Coordinates of C-alpha atoms in Angstrom, one line a residue:
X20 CA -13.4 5.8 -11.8
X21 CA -15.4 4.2 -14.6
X22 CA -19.2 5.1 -14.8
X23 CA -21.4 2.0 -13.6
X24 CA -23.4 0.3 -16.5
X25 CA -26.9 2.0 -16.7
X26 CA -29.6 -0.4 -15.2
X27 CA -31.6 -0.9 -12.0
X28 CA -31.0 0.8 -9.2
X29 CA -30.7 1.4 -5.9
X30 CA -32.6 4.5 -3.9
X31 CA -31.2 6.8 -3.8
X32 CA -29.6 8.4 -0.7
X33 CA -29.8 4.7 0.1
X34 CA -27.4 4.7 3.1
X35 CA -23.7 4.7 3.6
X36 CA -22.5 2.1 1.2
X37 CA -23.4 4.4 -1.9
X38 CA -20.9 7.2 -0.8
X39 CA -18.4 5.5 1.9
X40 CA -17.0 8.7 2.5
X41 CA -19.5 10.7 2.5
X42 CA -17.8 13.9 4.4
X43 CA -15.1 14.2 1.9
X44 CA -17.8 13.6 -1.2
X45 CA -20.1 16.7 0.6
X46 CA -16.5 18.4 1.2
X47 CA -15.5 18.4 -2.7
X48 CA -18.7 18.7 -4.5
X49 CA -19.0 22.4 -1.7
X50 CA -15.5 23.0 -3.1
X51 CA -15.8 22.8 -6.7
X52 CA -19.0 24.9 -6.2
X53 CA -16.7 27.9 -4.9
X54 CA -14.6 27.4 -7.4
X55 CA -17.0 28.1 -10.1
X56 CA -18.7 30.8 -8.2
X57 CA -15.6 32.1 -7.6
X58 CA -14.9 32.5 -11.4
X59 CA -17.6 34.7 -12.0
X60 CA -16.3 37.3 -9.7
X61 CA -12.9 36.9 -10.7
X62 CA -12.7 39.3 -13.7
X63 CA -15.0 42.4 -11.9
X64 CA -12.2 44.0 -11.1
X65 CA -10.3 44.8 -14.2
X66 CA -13.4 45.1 -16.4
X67 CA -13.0 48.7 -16.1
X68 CA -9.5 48.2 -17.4
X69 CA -10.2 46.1 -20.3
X70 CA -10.0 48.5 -22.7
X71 CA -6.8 49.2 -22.2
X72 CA -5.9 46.0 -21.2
X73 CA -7.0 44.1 -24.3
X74 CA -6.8 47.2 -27.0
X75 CA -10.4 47.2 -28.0
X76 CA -13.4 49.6 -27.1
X77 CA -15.5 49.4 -23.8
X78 CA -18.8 48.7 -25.6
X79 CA -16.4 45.3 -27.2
X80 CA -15.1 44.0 -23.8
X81 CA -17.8 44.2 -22.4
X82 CA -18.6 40.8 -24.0
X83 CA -16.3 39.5 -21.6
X84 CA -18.7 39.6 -19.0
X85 CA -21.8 39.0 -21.5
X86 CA -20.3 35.8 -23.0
X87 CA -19.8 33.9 -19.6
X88 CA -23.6 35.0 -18.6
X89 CA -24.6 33.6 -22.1
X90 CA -23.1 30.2 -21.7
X91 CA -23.9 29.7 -18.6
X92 CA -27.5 30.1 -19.5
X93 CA -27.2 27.7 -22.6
X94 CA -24.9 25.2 -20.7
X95 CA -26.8 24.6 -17.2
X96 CA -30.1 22.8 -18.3
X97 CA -28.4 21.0 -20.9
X98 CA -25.4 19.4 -19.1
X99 CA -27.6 18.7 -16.0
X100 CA -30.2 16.3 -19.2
X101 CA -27.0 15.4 -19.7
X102 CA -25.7 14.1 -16.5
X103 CA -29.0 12.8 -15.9
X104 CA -28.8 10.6 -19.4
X105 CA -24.9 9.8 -19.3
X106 CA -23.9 9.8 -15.0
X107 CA -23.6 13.1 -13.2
X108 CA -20.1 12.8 -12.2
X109 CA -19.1 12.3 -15.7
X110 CA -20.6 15.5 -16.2
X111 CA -19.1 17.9 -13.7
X112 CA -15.7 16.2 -14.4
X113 CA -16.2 17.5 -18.2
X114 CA -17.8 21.2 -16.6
X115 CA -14.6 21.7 -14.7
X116 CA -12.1 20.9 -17.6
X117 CA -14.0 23.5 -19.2
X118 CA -13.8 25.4 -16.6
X119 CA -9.6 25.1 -16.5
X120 CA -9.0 25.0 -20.5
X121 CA -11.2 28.1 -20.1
X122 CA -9.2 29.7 -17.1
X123 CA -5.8 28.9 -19.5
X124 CA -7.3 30.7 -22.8
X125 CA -8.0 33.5 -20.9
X126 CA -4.5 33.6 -18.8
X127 CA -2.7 33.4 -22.3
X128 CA -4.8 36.0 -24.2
X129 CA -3.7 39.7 -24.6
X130 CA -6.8 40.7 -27.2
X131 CA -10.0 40.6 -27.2
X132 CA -11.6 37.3 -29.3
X133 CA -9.5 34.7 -27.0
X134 CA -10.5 36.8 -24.1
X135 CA -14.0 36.2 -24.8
X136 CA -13.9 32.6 -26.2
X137 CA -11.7 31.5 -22.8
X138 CA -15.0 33.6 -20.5
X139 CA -17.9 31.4 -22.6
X140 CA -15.8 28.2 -22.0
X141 CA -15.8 29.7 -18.5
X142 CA -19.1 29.8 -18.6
X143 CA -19.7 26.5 -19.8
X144 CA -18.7 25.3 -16.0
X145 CA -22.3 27.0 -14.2
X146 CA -23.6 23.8 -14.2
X147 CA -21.5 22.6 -11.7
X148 CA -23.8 23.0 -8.5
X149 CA -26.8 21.5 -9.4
X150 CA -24.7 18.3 -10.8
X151 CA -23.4 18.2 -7.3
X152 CA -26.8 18.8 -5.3
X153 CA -28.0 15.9 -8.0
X154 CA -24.9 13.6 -7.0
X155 CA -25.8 13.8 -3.1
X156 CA -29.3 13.1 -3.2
X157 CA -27.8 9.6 -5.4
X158 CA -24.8 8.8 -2.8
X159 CA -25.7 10.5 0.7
X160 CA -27.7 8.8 3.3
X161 CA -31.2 10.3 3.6
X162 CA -30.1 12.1 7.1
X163 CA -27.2 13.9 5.5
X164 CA -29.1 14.8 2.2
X165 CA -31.0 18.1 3.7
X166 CA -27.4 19.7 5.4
X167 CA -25.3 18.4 2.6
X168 CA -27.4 20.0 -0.2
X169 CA -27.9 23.5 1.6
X170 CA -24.2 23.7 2.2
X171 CA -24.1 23.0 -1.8
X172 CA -26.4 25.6 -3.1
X173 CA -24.9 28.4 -0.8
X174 CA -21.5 27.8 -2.4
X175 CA -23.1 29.8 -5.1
X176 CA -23.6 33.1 -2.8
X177 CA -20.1 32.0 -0.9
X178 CA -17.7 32.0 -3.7
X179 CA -19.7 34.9 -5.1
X180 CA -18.4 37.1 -1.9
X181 CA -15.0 35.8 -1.5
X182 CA -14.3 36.2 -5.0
X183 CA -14.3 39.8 -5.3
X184 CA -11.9 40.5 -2.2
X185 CA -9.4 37.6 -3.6
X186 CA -9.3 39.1 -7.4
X187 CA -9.1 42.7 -5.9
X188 CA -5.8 41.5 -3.9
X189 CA -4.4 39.7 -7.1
X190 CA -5.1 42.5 -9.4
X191 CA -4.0 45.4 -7.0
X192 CA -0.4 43.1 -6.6
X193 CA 0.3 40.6 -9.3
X194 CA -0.2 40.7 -13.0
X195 CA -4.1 40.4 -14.1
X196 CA -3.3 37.4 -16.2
X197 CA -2.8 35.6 -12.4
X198 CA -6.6 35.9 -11.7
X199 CA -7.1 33.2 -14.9
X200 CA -3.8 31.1 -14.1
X201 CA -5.9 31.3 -10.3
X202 CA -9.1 30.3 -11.1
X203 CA -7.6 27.7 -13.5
X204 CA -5.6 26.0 -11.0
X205 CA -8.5 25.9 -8.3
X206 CA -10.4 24.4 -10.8
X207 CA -7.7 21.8 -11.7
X208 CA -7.6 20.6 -8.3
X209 CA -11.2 20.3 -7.6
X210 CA -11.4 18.0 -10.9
X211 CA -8.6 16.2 -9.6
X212 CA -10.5 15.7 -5.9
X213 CA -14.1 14.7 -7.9
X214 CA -12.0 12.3 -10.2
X215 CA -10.6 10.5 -6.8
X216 CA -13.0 10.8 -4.2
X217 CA -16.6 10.8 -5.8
X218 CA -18.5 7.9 -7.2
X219 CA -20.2 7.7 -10.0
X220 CA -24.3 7.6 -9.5
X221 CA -26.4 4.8 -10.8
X222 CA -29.2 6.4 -11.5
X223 CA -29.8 7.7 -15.1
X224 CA -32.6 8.0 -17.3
X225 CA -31.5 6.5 -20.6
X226 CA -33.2 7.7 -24.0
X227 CA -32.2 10.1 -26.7
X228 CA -31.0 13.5 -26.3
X229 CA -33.2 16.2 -27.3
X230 CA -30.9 18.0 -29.9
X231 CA -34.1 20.1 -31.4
X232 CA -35.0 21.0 -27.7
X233 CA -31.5 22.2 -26.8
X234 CA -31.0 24.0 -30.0
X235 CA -34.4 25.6 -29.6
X236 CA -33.6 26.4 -25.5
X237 CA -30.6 28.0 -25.9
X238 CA -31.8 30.4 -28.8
X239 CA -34.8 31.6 -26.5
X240 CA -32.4 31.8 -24.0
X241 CA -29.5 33.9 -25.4
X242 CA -32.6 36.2 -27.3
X243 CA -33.4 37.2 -23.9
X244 CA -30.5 37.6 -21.8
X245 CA -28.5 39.4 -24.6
X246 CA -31.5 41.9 -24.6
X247 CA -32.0 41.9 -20.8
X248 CA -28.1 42.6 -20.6
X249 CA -27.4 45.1 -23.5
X250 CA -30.7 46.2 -23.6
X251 CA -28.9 49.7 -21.7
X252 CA -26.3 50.1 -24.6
X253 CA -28.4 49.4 -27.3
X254 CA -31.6 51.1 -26.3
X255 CA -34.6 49.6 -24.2
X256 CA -37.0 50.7 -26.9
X257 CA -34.2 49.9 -29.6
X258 CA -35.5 47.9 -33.0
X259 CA -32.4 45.1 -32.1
X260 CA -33.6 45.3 -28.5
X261 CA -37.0 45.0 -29.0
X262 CA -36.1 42.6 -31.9
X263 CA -34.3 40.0 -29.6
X264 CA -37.3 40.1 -26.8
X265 CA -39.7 39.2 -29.8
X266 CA -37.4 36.6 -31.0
X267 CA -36.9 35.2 -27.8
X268 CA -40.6 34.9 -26.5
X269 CA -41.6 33.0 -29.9
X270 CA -38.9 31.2 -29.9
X271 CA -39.5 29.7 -26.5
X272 CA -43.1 28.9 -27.1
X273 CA -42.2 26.9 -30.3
X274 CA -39.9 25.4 -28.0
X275 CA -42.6 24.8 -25.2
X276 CA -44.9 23.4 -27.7
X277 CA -42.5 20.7 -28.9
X278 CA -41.0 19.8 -25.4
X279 CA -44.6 19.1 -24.9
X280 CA -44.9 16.6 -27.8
X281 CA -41.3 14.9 -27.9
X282 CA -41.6 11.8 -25.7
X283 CA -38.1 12.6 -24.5
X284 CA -37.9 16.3 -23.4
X285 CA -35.0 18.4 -22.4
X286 CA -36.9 19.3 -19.8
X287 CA -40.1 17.7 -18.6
X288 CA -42.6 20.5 -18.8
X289 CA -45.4 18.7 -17.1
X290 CA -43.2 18.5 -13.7
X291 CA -42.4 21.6 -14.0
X292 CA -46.0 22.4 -14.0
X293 CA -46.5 20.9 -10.4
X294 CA -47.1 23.5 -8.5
X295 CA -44.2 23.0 -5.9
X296 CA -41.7 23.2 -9.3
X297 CA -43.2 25.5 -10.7
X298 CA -43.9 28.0 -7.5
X299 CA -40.7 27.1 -6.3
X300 CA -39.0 28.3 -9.9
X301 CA -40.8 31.7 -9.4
X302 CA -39.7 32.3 -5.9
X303 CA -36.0 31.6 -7.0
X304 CA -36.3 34.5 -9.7
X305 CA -37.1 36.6 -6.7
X306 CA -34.5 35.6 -4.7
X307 CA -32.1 35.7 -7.8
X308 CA -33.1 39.2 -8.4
X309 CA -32.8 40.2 -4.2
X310 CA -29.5 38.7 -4.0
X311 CA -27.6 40.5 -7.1
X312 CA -29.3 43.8 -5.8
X313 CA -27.3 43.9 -2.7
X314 CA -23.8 42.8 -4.6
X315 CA -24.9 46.5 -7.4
X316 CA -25.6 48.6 -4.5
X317 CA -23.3 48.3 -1.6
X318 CA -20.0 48.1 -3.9
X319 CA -21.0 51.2 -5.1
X320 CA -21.7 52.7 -1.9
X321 CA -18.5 51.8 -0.4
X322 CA -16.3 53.3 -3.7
X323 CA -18.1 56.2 -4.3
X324 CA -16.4 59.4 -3.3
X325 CA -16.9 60.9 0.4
X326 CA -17.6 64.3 -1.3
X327 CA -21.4 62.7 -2.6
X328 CA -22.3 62.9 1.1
X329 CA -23.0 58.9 1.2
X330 CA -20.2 57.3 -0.1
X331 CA -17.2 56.1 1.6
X332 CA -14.7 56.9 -0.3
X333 CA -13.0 53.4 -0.3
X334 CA -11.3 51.1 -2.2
X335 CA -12.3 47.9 -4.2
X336 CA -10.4 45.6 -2.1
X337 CA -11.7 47.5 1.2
X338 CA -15.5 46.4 -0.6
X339 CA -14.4 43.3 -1.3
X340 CA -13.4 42.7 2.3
X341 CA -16.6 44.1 3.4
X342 CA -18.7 42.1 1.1
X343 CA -16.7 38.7 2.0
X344 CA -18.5 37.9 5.7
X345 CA -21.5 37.8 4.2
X346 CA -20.0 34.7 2.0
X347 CA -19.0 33.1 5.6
X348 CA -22.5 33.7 7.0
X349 CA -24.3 31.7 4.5
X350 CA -22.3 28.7 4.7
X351 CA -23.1 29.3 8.8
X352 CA -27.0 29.2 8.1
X353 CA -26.7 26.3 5.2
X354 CA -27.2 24.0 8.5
X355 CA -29.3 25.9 9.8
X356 CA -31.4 26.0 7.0
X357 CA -31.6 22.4 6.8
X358 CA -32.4 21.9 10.3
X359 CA -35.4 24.4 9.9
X360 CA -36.8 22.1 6.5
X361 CA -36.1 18.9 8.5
X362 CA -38.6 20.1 11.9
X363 CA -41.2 22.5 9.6
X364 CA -40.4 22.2 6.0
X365 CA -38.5 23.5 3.6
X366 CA -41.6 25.9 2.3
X367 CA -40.9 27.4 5.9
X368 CA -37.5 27.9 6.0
X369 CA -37.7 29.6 2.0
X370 CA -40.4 31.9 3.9
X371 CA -38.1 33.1 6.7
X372 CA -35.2 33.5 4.6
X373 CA -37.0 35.6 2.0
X374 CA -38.1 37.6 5.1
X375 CA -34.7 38.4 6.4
X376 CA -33.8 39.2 3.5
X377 CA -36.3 42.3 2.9
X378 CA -35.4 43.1 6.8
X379 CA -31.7 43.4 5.6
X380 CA -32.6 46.1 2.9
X381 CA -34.8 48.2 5.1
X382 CA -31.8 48.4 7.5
X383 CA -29.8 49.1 4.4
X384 CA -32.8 52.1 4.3
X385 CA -31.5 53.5 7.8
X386 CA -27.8 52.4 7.8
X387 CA -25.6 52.9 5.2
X388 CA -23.5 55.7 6.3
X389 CA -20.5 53.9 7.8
X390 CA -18.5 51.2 6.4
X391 CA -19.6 48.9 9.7
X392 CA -23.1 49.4 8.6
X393 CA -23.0 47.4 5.3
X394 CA -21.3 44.6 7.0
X395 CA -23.9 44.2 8.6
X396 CA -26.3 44.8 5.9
X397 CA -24.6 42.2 3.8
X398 CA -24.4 39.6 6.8
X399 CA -28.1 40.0 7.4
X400 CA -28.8 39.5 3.9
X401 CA -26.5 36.4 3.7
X402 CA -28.2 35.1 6.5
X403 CA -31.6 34.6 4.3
X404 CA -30.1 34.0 1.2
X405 CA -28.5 31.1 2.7
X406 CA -32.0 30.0 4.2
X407 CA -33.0 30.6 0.9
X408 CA -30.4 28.7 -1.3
X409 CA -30.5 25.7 1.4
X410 CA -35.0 25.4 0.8
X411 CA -35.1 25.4 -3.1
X412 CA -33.1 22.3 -3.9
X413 CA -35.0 20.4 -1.3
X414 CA -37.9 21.6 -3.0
X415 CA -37.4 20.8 -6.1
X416 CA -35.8 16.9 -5.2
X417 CA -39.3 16.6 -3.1
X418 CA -41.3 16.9 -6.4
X419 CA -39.1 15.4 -8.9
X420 CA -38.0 11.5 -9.6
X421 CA -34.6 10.4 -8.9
X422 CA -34.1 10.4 -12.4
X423 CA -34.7 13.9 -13.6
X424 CA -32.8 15.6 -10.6
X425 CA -29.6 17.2 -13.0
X426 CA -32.2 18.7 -15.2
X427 CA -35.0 19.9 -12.2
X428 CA -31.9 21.4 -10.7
X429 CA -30.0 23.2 -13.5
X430 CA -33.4 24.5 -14.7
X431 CA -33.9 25.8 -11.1
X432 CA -30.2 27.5 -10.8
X433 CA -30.8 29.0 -14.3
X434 CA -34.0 30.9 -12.8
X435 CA -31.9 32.2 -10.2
X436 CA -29.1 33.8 -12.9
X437 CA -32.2 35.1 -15.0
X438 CA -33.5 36.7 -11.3
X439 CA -29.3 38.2 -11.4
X440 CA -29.9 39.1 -14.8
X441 CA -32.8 40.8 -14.5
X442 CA -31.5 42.7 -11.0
X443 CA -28.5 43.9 -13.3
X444 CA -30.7 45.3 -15.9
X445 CA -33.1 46.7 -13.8
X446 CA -30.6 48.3 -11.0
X447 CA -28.7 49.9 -14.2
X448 CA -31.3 51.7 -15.4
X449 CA -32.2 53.1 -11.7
X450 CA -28.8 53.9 -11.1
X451 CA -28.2 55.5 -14.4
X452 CA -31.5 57.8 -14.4
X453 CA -31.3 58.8 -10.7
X454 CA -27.9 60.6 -10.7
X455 CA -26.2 64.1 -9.6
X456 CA -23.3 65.9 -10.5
X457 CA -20.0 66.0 -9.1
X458 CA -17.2 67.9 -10.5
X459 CA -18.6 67.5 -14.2
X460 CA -19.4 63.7 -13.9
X461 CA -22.6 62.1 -13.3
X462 CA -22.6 59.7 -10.2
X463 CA -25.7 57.6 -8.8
X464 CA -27.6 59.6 -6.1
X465 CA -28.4 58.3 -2.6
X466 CA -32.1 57.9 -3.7
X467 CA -31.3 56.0 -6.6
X468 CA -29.7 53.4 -4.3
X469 CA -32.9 53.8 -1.7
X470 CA -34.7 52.6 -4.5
X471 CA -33.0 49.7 -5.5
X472 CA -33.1 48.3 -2.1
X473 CA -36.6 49.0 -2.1
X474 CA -37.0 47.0 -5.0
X475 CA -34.6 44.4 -3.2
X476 CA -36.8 43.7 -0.9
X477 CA -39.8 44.2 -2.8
X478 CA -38.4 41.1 -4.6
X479 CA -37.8 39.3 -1.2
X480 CA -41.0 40.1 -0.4
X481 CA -42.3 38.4 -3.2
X482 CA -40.1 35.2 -3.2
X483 CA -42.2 35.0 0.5
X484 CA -45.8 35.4 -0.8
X485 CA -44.8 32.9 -4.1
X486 CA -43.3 30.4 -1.6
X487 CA -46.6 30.6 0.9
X488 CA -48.2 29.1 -2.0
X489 CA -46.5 25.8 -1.5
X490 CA -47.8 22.7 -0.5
X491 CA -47.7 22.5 3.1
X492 CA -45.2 19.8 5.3
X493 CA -46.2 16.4 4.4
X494 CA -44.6 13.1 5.9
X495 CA -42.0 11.7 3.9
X496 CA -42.8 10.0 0.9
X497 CA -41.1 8.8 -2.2
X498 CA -40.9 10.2 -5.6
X499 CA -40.9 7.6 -8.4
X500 CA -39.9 7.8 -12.0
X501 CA -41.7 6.4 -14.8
X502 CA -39.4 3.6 -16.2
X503 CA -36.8 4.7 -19.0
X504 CA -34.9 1.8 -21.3
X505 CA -35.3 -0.2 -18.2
X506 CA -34.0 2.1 -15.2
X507 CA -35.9 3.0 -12.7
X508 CA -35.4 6.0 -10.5
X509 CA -36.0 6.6 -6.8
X510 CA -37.0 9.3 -5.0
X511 CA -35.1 10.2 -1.7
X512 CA -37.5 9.9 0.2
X513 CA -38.2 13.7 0.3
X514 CA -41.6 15.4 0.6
X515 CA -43.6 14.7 -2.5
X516 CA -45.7 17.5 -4.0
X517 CA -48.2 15.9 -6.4

């Protein structure tokens, strides 16, 4: 479907006529959100075979994983500038060919350099969900926007949890080059279902692409997370650790300071000053961080030998089945969710959920000695993250224009993978210092996993108190956008935060 000429628009979630099918336009843009979720998870269990798998040392593959977290981070805010600038839907078309051409390197490769080139075209795909969110608030009627958007963020936590289970079943039966040729067909057919059944938006902001801003981003940005994520191999107190942090913080506040003076940003710093952006960023590093805690910890409970005196003694797919209902439970509360920001706000409903979420790790404190207490640990906890996941984009679209929604969006998801990142780091180190000894090996101890849920729901706990600072629920209003090369945007109507 050719992308509309840029020019005036309409508003945005203007009614039916934008999206005439707007079930099966909520229905693909959820599923191509799996999909990519899905790919992250996909690999986790043959990392530990990797070595042997691709001939190369541990420390080496581990860049399999690294390089996907990397891209992401660089890709997301530019390709949702991008879709904002050039039309959304030409965006995610282009993310999930990535995504496939990706999925094939990988399913061809036997060594390591295609193996990590196919993961960071892999990668590439993260912005997928907030191109989506972006796309509904264009094409859905207002009263679908709030329901179709939650159900769109949680496909982020969804495909998360039925991924593992799924690549545990292929790798335990079929050859692990079928988890690629898998994820590579999946995303094949959600391309083909975007390229046939969802329209291209007319809303775009026009203007110049910030090449120095992206450039300067995505150094900051891989400074950081390469530290954050290797900082454990390397050394936390390490000169290349240390090194990178340095780099990385100066890095970003050139950047900062010449996003602040280009008149056509990569990402608009002044809204993201607004307090509802910016609080509502904060918050989604804390749920980011609460979220990944629970997919370390209760893995690693389930696999870890009976003969500890807390683990289970099961297997990965037995975790991955245990960890998948909690997948099905946020899609349950994306509703839910929505129905909670329609009647009180969506500052409310990011409040409850970051409080059910610190209840699900303080009964993960008192139950966690059989396998049916982590499913319901993990269903509890999937139960506010998908409160969680469902408030945040209606935050952000409240205070944004029409215009900028790619960008507020990907910005937004990337604070959620630095809140993952930052979880990983932070759980590794805990996990690693807090250990005993079991037939000559060292294992995490049961208080090294207390603590991390502590510090799971300390991190809940703080999403809650970040989100409290809010504006309160305000009558509807709309967001404009300053004019750009003649377009003007439209807000959705959402709450405004000025």
């Amino acid at each position: 479907m050719p992308a509309p000429p840029v020019g005036p628009t309409a508003p945005a979630g203007a009614g039916p006529e934008a999206a005439p099918r707007p079930n099966a336009v909520v229905a693909v843009l959820a599923l191509a959100g799996i999909v990519v979720a899905l790919m992250q998870t996909l690999v986790i269990p043959i990392v530990p075979d990797l070595p042997r798998l691709l001939d190369a040392p541990a420390s080496d593959t581990a860049w399999a994983v690294t390089a996907t977290l990397l891209a992401a981070a660089v890709a997301t805010p530019v390709v949702g500038r991008l879709g904002d600038m050039t039309g959304k839907r030409r965006m995610l078309l282009l993310s999930l060919v990535l995504l496939v051409v990706g999925s094939v390197v990988c399913a061809l490769s036997d060594s390591l350099a295609p193996m990590v080139v196919g993961r960071a075209l892999q990668g590439l795909s993260a912005a997928v969900i907030p191109l989506g969110i972006s796309i509904m608030r264009d094409e859905l009627p207002a009263e679908r926007l709030a329901g179709a958007t939650a159900l769109m963020s949680a496909s982020l936590g969804v495909g998360g949890a039925l991924g593992l289970p799924t690549a545990a079943l292929i790798a335990d039966n079929l050859d692990w080059h079928m988890l690629f040729w898998t994820s590579g067909a999946l995303g094949a057919v959600a391309a083909v279902l975007v390229g046939l059944l969802v329209p291209e938006s007319a809303v775009r902001t026009g203007g110049r692409f910030d090449v120095p801003g992206a450039i300067g981003m995505a150094t900051g940005l891989v400074c950081l997370l390469l530290a954050i994520s290797k900082g454990a191999d390397w050394g936390w107190a390490s000169g290349t650790t240390l090194g990178l942090f340095a780099a990385g913080v100066v890095v970003l506040l050139a950047w900062g300071a010449w996003e602040l003076r280009t008149p056509r940003p990569l990402v608009d710093l002044r809204t993201t000053a607004r307090r509802q952006v910016l609080f509502t960023n904060l918050a989604s590093i804390a749920v980011g961080f609460s979220m990944f805690a629970m997919s370390l910890v209760l893995p690693q409970l389930l696999q870890l030998p009976e003969a500890t005196g807390y683990g289970l003694g099961r297997s990965l797919l037995t975790a991955g089945l245990v960890m998948a209902p909690s997948g099905l439970v946020m899609m349950v509360f994306a509703p839910v969710s929505a129905s909670v920001s329609r009647s009180r706000g969506p500052k409310t409903t990011l409040m409850i959920g970051s409080l059910i979420v610190a209840a699900g790790y303080g009964l993960n404190l008192l139950l966690m000695s059989e396998v049916w207490h982590l499913v319901l640990v993990s269903c509890v906890i999937g139960a506010g993250i998908g409160f969680t996941y469902g408030a945040m984009p209606a935050l952000i679209m409240g205070a944004v224009p029409a215009s900028e929604t790619a960008a507020a969006n990907s910005l937004n998801t990337l604070m959620r993978s630095i809140g993952t990142s930052v979880a990983s780091a932070v759980a590794g180190v805990v996990l690693a210092q807090l250990t005993v000894d079991l037939g000559g090996f060292a294992l995490p101890s049961e208080n090294a996993f207390k603590v991390v849920m502590v510090l799971g729901a300390g991190a809940a706990l703080l999403a809650c108190a970040l989100a409290s600072c809010l504006p309160g629920h305000r009558p509807a209003a709309p967001v404009p956008a300053p004019a750009a090369d003649g377009v003007d945007g439209v807000g959705t109507g959402a709450t405004a935060a000025r």
